[in-house]
PDB file of C-alpha atoms in Angstrom:
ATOM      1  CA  UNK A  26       7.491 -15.875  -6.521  1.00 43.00           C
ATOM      2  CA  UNK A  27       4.454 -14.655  -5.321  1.00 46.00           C
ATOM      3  CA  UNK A  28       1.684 -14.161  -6.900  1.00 50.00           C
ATOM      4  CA  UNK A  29       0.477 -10.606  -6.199  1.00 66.00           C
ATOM      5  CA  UNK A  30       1.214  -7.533  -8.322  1.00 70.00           C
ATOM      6  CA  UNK A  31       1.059  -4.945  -5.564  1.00 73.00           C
ATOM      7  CA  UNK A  32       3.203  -6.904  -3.485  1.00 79.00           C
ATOM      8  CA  UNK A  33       5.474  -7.809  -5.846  1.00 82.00           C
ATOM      9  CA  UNK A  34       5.605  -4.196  -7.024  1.00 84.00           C
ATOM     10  CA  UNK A  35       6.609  -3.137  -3.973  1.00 89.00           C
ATOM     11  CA  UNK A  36       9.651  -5.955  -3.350  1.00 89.00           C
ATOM     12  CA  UNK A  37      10.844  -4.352  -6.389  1.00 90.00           C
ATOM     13  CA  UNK A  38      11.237  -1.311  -4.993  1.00 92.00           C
ATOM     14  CA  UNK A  39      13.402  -2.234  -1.788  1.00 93.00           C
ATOM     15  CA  UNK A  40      17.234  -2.675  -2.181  1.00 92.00           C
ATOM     16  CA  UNK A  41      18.913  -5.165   0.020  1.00 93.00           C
ATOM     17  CA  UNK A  42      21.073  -4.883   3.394  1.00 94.00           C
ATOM     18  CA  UNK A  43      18.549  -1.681   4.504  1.00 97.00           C
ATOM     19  CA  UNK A  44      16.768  -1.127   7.822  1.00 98.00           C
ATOM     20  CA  UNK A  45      12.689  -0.928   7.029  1.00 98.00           C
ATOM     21  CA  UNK A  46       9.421  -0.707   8.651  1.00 98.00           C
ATOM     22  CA  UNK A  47       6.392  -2.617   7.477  1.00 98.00           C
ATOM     23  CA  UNK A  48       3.542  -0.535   8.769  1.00 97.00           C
ATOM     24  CA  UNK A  49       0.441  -3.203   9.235  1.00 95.00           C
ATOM     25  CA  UNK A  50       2.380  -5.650   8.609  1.00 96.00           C
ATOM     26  CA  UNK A  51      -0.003  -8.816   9.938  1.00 94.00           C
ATOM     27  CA  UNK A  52      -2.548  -7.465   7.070  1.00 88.00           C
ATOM     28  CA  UNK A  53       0.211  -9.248   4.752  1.00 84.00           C
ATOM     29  CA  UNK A  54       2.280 -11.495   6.348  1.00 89.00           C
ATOM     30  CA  UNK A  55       3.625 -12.787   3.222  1.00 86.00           C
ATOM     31  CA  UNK A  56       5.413  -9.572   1.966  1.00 87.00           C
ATOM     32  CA  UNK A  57       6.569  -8.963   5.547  1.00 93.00           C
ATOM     33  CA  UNK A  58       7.930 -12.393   5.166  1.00 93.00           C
ATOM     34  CA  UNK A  59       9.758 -11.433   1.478  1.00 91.00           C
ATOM     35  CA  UNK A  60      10.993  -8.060   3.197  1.00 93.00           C
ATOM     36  CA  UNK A  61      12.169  -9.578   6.184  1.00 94.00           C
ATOM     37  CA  UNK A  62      14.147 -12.021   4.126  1.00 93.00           C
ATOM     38  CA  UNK A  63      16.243  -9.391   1.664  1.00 92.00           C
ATOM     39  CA  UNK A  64      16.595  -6.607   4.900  1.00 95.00           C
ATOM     40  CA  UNK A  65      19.289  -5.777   7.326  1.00 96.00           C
ATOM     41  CA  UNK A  66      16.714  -5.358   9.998  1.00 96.00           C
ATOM     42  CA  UNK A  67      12.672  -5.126   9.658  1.00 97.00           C
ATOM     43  CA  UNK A  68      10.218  -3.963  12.100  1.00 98.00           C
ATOM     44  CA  UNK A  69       6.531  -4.504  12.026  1.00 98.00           C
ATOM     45  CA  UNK A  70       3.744  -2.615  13.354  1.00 98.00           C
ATOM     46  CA  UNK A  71      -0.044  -3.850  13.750  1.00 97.00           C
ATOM     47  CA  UNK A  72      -3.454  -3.728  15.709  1.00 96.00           C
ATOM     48  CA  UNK A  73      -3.829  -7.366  14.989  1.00 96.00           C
ATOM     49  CA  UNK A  74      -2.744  -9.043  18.064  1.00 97.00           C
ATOM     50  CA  UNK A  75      -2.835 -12.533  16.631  1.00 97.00           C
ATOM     51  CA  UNK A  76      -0.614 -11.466  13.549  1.00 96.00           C
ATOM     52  CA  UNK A  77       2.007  -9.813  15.961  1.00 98.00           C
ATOM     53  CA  UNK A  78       2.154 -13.060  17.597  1.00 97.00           C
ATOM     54  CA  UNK A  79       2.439 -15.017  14.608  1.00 96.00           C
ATOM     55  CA  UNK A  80       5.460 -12.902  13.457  1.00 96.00           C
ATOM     56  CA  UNK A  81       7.298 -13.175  16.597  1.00 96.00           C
ATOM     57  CA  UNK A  82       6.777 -16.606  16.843  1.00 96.00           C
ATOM     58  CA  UNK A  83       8.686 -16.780  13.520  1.00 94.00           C
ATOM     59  CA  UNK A  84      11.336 -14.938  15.259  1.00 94.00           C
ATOM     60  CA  UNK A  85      10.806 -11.487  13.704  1.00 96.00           C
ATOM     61  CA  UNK A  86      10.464  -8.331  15.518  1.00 97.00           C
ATOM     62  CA  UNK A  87       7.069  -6.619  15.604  1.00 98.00           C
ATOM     63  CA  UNK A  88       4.850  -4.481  17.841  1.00 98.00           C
ATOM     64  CA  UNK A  89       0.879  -3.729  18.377  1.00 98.00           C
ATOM     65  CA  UNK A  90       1.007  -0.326  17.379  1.00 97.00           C
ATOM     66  CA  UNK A  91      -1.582   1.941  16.226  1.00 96.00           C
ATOM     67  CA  UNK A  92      -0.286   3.570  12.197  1.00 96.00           C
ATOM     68  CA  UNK A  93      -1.488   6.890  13.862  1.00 96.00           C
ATOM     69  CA  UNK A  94       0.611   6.311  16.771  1.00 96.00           C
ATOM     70  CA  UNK A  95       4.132   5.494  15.393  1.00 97.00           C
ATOM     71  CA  UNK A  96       6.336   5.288  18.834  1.00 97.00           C
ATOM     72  CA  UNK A  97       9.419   2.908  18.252  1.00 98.00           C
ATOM     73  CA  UNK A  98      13.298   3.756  18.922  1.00 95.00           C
ATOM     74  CA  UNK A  99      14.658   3.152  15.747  1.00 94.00           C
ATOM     75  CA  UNK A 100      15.008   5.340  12.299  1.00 98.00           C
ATOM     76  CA  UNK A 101      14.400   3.535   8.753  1.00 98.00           C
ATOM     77  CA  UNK A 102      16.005   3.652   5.732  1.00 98.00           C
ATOM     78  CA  UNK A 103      12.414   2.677   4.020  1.00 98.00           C
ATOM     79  CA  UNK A 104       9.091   2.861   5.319  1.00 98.00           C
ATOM     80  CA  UNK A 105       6.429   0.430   3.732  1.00 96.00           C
ATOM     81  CA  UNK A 106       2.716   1.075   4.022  1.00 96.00           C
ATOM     82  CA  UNK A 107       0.626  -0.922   1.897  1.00 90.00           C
ATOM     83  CA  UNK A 108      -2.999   0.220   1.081  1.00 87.00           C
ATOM     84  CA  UNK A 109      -3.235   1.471   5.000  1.00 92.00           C
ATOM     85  CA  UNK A 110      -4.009   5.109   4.364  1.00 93.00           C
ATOM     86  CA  UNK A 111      -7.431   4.992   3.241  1.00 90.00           C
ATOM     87  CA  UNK A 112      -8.505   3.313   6.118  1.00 86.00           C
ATOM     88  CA  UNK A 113      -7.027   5.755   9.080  1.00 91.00           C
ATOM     89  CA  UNK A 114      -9.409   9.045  10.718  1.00 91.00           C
ATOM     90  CA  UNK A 115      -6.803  10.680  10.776  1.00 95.00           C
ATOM     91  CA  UNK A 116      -3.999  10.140   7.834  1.00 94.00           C
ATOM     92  CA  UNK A 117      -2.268  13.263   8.612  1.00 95.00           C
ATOM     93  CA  UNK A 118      -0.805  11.690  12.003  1.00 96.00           C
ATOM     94  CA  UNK A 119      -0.173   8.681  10.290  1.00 96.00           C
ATOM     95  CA  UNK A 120       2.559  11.072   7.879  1.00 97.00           C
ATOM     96  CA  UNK A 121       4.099  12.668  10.415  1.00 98.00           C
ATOM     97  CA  UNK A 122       4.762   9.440  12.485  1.00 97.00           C
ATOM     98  CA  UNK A 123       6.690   7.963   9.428  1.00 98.00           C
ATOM     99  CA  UNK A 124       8.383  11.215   8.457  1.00 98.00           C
ATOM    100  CA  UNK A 125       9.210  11.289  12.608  1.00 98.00           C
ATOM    101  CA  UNK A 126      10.973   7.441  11.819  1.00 98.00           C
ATOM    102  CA  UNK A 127      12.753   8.268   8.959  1.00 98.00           C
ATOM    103  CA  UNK A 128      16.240   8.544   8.206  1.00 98.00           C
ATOM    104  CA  UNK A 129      16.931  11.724   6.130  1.00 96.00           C
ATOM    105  CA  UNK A 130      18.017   9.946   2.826  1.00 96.00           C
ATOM    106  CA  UNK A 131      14.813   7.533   3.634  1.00 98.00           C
ATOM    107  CA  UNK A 132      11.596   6.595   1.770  1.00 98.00           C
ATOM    108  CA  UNK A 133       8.264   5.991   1.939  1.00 98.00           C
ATOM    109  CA  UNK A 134       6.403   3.137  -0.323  1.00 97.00           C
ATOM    110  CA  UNK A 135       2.942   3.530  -0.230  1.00 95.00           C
ATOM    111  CA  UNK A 136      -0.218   1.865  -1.951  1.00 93.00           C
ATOM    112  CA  UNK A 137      -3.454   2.906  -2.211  1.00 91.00           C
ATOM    113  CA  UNK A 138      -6.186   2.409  -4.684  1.00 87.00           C
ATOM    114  CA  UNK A 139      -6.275   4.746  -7.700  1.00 87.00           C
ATOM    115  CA  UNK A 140      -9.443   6.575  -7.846  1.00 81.00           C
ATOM    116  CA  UNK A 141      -8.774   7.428 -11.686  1.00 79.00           C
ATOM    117  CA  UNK A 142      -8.690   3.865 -12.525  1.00 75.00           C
ATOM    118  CA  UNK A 143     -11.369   2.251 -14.972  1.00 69.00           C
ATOM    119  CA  UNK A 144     -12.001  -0.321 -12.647  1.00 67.00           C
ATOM    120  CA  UNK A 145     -13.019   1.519  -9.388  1.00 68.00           C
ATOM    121  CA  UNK A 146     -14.825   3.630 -11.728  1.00 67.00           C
ATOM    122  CA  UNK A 147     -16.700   0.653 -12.821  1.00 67.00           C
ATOM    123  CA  UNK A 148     -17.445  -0.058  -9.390  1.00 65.00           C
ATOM    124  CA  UNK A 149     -18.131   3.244  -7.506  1.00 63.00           C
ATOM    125  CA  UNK A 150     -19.645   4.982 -10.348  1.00 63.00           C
ATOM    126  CA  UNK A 151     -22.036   1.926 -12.514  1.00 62.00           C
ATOM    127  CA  UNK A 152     -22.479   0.093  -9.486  1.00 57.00           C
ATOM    128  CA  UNK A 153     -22.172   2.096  -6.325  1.00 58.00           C
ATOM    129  CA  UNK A 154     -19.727  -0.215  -4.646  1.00 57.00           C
ATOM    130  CA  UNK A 155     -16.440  -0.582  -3.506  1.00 57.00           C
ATOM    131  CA  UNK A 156     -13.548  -2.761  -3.269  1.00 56.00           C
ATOM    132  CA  UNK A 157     -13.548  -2.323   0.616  1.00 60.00           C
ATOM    133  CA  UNK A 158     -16.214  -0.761   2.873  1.00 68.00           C
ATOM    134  CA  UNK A 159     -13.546  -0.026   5.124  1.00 71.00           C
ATOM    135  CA  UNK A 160     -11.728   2.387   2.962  1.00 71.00           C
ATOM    136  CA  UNK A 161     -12.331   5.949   4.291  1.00 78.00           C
ATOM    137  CA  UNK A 162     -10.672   8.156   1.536  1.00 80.00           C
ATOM    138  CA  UNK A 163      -9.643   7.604  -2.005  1.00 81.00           C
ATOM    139  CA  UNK A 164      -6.642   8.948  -3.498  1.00 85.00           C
ATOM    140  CA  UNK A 165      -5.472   9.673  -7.076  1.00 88.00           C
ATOM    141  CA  UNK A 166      -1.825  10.685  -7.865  1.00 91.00           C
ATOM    142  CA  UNK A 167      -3.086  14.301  -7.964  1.00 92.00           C
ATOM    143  CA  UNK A 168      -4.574  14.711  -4.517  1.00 93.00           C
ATOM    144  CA  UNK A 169      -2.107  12.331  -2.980  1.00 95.00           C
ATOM    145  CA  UNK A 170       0.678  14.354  -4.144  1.00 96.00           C
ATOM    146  CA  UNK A 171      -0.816  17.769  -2.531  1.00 96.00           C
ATOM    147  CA  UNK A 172      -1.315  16.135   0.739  1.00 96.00           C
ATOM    148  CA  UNK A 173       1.717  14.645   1.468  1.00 97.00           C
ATOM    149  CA  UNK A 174       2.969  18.202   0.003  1.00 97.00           C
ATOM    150  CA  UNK A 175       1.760  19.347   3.218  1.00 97.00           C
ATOM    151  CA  UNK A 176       4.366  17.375   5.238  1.00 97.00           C
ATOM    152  CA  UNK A 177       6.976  18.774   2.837  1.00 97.00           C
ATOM    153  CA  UNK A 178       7.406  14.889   1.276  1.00 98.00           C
ATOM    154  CA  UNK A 179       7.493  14.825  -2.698  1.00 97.00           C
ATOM    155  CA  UNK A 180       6.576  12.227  -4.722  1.00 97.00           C
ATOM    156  CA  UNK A 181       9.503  10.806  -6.766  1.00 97.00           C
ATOM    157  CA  UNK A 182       8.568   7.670  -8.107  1.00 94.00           C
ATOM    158  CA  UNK A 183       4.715   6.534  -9.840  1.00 92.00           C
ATOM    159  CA  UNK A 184       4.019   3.152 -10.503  1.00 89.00           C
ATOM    160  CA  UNK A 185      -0.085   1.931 -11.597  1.00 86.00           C
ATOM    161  CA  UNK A 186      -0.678  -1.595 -10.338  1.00 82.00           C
ATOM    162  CA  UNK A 187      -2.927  -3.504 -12.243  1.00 73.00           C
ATOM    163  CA  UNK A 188      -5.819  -5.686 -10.522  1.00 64.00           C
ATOM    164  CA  UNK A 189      -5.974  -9.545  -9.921  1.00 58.00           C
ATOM    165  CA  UNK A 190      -7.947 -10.952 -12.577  1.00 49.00           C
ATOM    166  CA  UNK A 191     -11.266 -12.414 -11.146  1.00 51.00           C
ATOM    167  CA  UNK A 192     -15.068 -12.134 -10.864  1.00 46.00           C
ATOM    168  CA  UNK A 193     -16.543 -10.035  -8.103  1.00 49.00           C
ATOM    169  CA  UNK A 194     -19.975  -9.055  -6.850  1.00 52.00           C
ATOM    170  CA  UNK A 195     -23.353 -10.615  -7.119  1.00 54.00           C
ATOM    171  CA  UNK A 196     -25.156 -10.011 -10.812  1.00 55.00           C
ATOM    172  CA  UNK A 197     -23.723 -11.998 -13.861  1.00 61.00           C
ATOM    173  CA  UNK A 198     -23.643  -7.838 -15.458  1.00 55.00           C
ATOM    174  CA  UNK A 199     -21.915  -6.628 -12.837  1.00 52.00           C
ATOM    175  CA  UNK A 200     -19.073  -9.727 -12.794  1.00 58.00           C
ATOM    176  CA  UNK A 201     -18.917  -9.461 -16.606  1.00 58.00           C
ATOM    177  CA  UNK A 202     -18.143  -5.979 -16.788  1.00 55.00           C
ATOM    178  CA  UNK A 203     -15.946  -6.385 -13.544  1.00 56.00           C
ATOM    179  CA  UNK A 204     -13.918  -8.787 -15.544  1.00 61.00           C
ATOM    180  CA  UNK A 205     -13.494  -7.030 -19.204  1.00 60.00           C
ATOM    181  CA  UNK A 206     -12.462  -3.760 -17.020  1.00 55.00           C
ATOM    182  CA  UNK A 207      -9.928  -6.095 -15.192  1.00 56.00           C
ATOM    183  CA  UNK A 208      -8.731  -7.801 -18.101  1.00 59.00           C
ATOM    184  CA  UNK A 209      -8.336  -4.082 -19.672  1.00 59.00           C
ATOM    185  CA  UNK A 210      -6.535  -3.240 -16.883  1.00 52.00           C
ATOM    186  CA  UNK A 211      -3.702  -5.693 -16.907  1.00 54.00           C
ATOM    187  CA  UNK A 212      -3.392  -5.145 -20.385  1.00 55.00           C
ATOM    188  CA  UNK A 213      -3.547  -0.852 -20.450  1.00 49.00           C
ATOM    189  CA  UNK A 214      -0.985  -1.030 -17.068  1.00 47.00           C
ATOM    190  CA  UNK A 215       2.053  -1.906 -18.999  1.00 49.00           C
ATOM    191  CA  UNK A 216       2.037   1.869 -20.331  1.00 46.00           C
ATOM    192  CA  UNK A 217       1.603   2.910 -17.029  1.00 50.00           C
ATOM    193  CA  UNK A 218      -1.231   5.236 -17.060  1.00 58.00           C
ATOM    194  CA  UNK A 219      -3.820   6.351 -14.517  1.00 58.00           C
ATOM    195  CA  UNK A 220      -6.572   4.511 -16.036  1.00 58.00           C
ATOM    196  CA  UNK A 221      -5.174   1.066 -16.004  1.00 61.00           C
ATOM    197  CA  UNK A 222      -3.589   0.648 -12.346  1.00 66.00           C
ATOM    198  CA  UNK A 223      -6.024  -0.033  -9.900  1.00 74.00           C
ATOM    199  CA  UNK A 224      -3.566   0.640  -7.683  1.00 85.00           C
ATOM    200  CA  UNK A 225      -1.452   3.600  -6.822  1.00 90.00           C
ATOM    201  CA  UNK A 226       2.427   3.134  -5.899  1.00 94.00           C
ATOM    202  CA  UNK A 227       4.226   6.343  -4.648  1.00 96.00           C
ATOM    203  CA  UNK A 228       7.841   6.510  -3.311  1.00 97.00           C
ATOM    204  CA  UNK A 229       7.912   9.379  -0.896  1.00 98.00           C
ATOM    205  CA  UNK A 230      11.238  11.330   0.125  1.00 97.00           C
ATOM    206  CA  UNK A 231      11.653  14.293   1.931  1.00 93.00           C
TER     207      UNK A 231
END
């Protein structure tokens, strides 16, 4: 099993024998791996050149592709995009390529990190940092839910992911606090609230 809650949240959400694309799928090779494994087909998508290759090399089909610039010949039963939409300009191209790819019983599973969680408030707020400095936009469940709205998808399935437990930044305060808030969250998750998943899981239909 491996040892990741948001990728092991996802595997739970993704029935067998079903045709899916992993969108970015070189960022985490080992759930493309675990998808690849329980799927009829799978198809990945990536800038990373070197990933691609990787993938193919283990015999699995996948493409250097642009998440803003979907273009492939097949439709999906389930779309998988894992923390990829805070990072894109323009996230609004990046819906309407997967809703352009999928089948018209299919899904979406996205993650993103939950802006009403204690522990990005701990770090954006106290400390004036972030997880990633990469990360363009931050979502909640409320603002996600009125932009996908705009694509006509609806959210039909929430699930909070709690954080890895660890230490992060530079001051003994700041990893102290970073910790309790972590340890908080693992514990608070279980009733799945907005304060206690660091992480935002959505399944998307149309």
């Amino acid at each position: 099993m491996i040892k990741d809650n948001r990728i092991n949240a996802i595997l739970d959400f993704i029935p067998s024998n079903k045709v899916i694309l992993d969108i970015g799928c070189a960022q985490n090779p080992e759930i493309h791996l675990e998808i690849a494994k329980k799927s009829k087909k799978t198809v990945g998508i990536d800038l990373n050149k070197k990933g691609i290759n990787d993938l193919k090399k283990k015999g699995l089909e996948a493409y250097e592709m642009s998440a803003e610039e979907i273009n492939l010949k097949y439709k999906f039963d389930y779309i998988i995009a894992g923390e990829l939409i805070e990072h894109l300009n323009n996230p609004g191209l990046f819906i309407e390529g997967m809703i352009k790819h999928l089948k018209p019983d299919g899904k979406i599973i996205m993650t993103t990190p939950n802006i009403s969680s204690i522990l990005l408030y701990t770090l954006i707020v106290l400390f004036d940092k972030t997880q990633d400095p990469t990360h363009i936009f931050y979502f909640d469940k409320k603002n996600l839910e009125a932009f996908v709205s705009r694509y006509n998808l609806k959210i039909k399935i929430t699930k909070y992911i709690p954080p890895e437990i660890k230490f992060l930044g530079d001051s003994i305060l700041f990893k102290i606090i970073f910790f309790i808030s972590t340890l908080i969250a693992n514990i608070g998750f279980k009733i799945n609230n907005r304060l206690f998943g660091s992480y935002l899981l959505v399944v998307l239909e149309k």
